[in-house]
Coordinates of C-alpha atoms and ligand atoms in Angstrom, one line a residue:
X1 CA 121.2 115.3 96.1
X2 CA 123.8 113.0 94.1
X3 CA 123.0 114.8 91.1
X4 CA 124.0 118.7 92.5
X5 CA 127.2 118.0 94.6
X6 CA 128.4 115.0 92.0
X7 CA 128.3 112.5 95.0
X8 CA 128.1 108.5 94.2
X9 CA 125.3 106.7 96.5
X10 CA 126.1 103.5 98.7
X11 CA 123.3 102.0 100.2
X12 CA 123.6 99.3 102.7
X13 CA 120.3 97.3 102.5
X14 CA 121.0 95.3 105.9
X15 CA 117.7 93.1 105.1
X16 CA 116.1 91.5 108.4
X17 CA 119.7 91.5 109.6
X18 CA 121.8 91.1 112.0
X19 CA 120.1 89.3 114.9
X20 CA 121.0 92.0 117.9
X21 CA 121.1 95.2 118.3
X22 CA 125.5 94.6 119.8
X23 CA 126.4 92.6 116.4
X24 CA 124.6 95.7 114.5
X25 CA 126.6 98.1 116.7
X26 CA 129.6 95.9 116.4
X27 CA 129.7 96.4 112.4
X28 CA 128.9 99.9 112.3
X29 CA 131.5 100.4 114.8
X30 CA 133.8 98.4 113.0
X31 CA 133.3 100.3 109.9
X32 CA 134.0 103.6 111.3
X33 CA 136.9 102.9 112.4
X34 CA 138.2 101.7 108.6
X35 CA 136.1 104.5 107.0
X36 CA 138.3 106.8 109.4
X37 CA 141.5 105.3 108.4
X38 CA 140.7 105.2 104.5
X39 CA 139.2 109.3 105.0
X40 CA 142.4 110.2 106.9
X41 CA 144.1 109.2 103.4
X42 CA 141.9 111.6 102.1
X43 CA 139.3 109.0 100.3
X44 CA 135.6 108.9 99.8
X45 CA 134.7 112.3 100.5
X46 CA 132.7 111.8 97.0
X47 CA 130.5 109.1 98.7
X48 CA 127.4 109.2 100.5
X49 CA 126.9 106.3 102.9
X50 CA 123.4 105.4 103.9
X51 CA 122.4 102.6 106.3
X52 CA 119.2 100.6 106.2
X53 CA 119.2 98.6 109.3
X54 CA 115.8 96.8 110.3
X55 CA 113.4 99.9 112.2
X56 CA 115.0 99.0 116.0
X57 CA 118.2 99.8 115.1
X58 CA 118.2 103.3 113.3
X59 CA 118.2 105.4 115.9
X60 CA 120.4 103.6 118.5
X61 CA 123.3 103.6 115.0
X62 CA 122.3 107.6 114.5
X63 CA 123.1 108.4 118.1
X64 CA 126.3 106.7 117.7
X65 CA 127.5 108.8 114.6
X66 CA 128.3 111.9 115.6
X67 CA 129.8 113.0 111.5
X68 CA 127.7 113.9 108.5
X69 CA 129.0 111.8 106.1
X70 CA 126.6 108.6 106.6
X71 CA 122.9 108.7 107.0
X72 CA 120.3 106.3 107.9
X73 CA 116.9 104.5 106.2
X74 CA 114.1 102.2 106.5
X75 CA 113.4 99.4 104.2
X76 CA 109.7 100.2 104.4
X77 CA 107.0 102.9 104.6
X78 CA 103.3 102.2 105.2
X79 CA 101.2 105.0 102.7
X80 CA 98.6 106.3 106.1
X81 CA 99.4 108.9 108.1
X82 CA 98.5 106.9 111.7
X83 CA 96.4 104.7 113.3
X84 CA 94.7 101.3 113.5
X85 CA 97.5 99.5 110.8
X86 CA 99.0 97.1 112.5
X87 CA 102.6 95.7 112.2
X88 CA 103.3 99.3 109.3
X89 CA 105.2 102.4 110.0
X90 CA 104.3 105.7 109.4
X91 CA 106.3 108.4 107.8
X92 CA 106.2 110.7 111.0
X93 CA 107.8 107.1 113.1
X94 CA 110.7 107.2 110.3
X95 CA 111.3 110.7 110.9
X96 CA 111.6 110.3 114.8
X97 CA 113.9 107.8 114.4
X98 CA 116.3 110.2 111.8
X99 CA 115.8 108.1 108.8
X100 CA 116.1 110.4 105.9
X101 CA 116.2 107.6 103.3
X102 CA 113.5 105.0 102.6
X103 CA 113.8 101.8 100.2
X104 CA 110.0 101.2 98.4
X105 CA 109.3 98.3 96.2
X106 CA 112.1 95.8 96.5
X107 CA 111.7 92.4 95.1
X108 CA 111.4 90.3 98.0
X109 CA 108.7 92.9 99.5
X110 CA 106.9 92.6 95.8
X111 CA 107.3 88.5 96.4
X112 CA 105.3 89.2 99.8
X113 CA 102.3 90.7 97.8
X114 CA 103.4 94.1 97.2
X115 CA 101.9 95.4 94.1
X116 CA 102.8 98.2 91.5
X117 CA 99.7 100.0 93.4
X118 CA 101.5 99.7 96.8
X119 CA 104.4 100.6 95.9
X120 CA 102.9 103.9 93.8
X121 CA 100.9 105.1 97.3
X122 CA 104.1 104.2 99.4
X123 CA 106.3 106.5 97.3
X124 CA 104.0 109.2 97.2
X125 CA 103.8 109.2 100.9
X126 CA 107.4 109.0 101.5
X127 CA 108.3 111.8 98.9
X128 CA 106.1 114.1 100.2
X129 CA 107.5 113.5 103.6
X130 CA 110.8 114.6 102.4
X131 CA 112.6 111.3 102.2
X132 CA 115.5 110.6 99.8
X133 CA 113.3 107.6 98.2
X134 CA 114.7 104.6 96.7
X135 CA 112.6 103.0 94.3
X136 CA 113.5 99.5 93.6
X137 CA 112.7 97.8 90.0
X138 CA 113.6 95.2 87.9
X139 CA 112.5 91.8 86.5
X140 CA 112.6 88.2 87.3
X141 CA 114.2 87.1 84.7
X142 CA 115.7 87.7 80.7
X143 CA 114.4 86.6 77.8
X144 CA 116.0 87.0 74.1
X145 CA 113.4 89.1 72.5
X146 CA 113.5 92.0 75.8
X147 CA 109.7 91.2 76.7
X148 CA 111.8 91.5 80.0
X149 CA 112.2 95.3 78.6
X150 CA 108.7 95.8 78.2
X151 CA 107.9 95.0 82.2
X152 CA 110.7 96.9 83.2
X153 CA 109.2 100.3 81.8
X154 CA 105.7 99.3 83.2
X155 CA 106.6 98.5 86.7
X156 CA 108.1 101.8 86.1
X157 CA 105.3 103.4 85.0
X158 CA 102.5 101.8 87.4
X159 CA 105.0 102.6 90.6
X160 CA 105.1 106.1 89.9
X161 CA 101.4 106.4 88.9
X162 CA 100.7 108.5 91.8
X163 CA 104.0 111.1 91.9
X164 CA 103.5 114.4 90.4
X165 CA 106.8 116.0 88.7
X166 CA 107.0 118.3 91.7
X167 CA 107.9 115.6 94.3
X168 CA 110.5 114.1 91.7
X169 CA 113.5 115.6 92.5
X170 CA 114.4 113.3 95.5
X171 CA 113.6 110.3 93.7
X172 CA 116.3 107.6 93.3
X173 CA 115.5 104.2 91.1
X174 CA 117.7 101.2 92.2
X175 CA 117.6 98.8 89.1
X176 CA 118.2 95.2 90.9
X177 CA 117.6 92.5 88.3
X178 CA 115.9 90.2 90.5
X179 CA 117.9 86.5 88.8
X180 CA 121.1 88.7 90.3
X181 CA 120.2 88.9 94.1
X182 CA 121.3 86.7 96.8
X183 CA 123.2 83.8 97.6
X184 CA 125.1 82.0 95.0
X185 CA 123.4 84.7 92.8
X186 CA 126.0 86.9 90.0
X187 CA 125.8 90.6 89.5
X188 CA 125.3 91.2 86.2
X189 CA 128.1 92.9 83.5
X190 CA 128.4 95.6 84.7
X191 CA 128.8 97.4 80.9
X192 CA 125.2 96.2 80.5
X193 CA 124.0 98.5 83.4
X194 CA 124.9 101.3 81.3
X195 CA 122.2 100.6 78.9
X196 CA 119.5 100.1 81.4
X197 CA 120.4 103.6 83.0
X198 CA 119.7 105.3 79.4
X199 CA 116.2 102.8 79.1
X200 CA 115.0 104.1 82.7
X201 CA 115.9 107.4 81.9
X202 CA 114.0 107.3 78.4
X203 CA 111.0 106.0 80.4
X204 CA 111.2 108.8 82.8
X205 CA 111.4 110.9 79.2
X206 CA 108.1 109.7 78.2
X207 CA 106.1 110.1 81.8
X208 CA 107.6 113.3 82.7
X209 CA 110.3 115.4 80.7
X210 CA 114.1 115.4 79.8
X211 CA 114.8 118.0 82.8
X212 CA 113.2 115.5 86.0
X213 CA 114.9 112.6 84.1
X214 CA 118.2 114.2 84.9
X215 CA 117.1 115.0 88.6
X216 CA 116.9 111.3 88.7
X217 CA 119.6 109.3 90.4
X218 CA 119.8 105.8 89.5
X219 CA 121.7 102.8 91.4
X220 CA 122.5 99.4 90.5
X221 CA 121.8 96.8 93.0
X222 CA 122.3 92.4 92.9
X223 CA 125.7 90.9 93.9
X224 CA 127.6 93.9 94.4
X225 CA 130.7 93.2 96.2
X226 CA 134.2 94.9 96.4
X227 CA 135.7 93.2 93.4
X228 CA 132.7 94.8 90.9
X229 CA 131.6 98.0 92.5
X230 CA 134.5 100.4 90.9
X231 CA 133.1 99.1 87.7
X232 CA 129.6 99.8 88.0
X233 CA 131.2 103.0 88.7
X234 CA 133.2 103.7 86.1
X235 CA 131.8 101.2 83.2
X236 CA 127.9 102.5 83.5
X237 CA 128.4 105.4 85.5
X238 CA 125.1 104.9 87.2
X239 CA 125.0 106.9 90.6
X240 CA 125.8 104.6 92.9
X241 CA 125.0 101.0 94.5
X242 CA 122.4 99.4 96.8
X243 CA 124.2 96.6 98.5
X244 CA 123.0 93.7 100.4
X245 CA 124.7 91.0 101.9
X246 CA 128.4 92.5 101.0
X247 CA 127.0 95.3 103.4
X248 CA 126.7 93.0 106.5
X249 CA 130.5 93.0 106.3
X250 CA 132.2 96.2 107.1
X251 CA 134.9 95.4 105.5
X252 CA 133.9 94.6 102.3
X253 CA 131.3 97.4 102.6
X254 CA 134.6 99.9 103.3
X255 CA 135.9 98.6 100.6
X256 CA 133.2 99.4 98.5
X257 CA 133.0 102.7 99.1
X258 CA 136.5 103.2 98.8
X259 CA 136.5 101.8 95.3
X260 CA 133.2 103.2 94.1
X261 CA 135.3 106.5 95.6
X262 CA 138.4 106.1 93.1
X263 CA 136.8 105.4 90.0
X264 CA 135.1 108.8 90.0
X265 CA 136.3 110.4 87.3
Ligands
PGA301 P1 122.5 91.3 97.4 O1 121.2 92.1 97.7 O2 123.6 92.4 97.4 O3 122.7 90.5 98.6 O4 122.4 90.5 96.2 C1 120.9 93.3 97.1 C2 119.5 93.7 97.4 O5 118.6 92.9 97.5 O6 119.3 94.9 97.6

């Protein structure tokens, strides 16, 4: 979708926050109104908003946006159709609730026990369900020689085990080098993330071809904030962001978009 219509990707990752459905209201709210203002100045119209609120509060959010610039996802997927699985969610449950967006594999999911296997059946399932699927990578930690290289194309490799080159085309990857994520955690240079967009793409090379490479969207995600989003932007020109806690804010997260939005060239 990026890809075709040139349009940068800002994912709101909301996590297992906020703790009511009012405060999630409150921020959504709160960043319409300043996505409003900013759009009346004739910004962003080259960024796709997506919210990822925990499941209970998709569809209260959707009902409440009546434009069709933002759109909603889970942060989770369960691989079965239906029944006896408690505590997952099924593809056709996301799709009642309007997500068209689903984030699969992120680090503190793989920390729970989610393995390269999981995350290969879960992406399957939600690609051929149509979702706009988010596949999160990247590694613990860096070392000198790039062994950190090495896992990074076969978590690649072993998450997309299962997807056949037809169900491709709405894949995203979201590289989010795990030592940059969270509190009192630093994004990394953003100059570097222009590399790792040309390594994931060479891996995607080597498992499928040059032409689903390019159908390939890839986001950077760890630490973004306001002050170092327009760089990703313009310094690695990855295809947009996956943001967590600056996300919870909507007025950071406004701010975001509005300068992931001016350094399009
Ligand atoms: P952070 O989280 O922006 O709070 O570092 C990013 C993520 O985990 O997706």
């Amino acid at each position: 979708m990026t890809k075709k219509t040139k349009l940068k990707l800002v994912v709101a990752n909301w996590k297992m926050n906020p703790n009511s459905l009012k405060e999630a209201k409150k921020i959504f709210d709160t960043f319409k109104k300043l996505i409003r203002q900013s759009s009346g100045q004739a910004k962003n119209k080259n960024v796709t908003t997506v919210f990822c609120p925990p499941f209970p509060y998709i569809l209260p959010l959707k009902k409440s946006y009546l434009g069709n610039k933002i759109f909603f996802g889970a942060q989770n997927i369960f691989f079965e159709k239906e029944g006896a699985y408690t505590g997952e969610i099924s593809a056709h449950i996301l799709k009642d609730l309007s997500a068209h967006f689903v984030i699969i594999g992120h680090s503190e999911r793989r920390a729970l026990g989610e393995t390269d296997e999981i995350v290969s059946k879960k992406v399957l399932t939600s690609l051929r369900s149509d979702f706009h699927t988010i596949l999160c990578v990247g590694e613990k930690e860096r070392d000198s020689e790039g062994k950190f290289l090495f896992d990074l194309s076969e978590q690649i490799k072993n998450s997309l085990k299962e997807i056949p080159a037809n169900l491709m085309s709405k894949l995203i990857i979201a590289y989010e080098p795990i030592w940059a994520i969270g509190e009192g955690k630093k994004a990394m240079d953003a100059k570097d993330m222009h590399f790792i967009s040309l390594y994931i793409k060479k891996q995607l090379i080597k498992i499928y071809n040059r032409k689903i490479a390019k159908l390939v969207s890839i986001l950077y995600g760890g630490s973004v904030n306001s002050e170092n989003a327009g760089e990703f932007i313009t310094e690695s020109e990855c295809d947009g962001l996956l943001v967590g806690r600056s996300s919870l804010n909507p007025y950071e997260l406004s701010k975001i978009i509005t300068n992931v939005s001016k350094s399009i060239k």
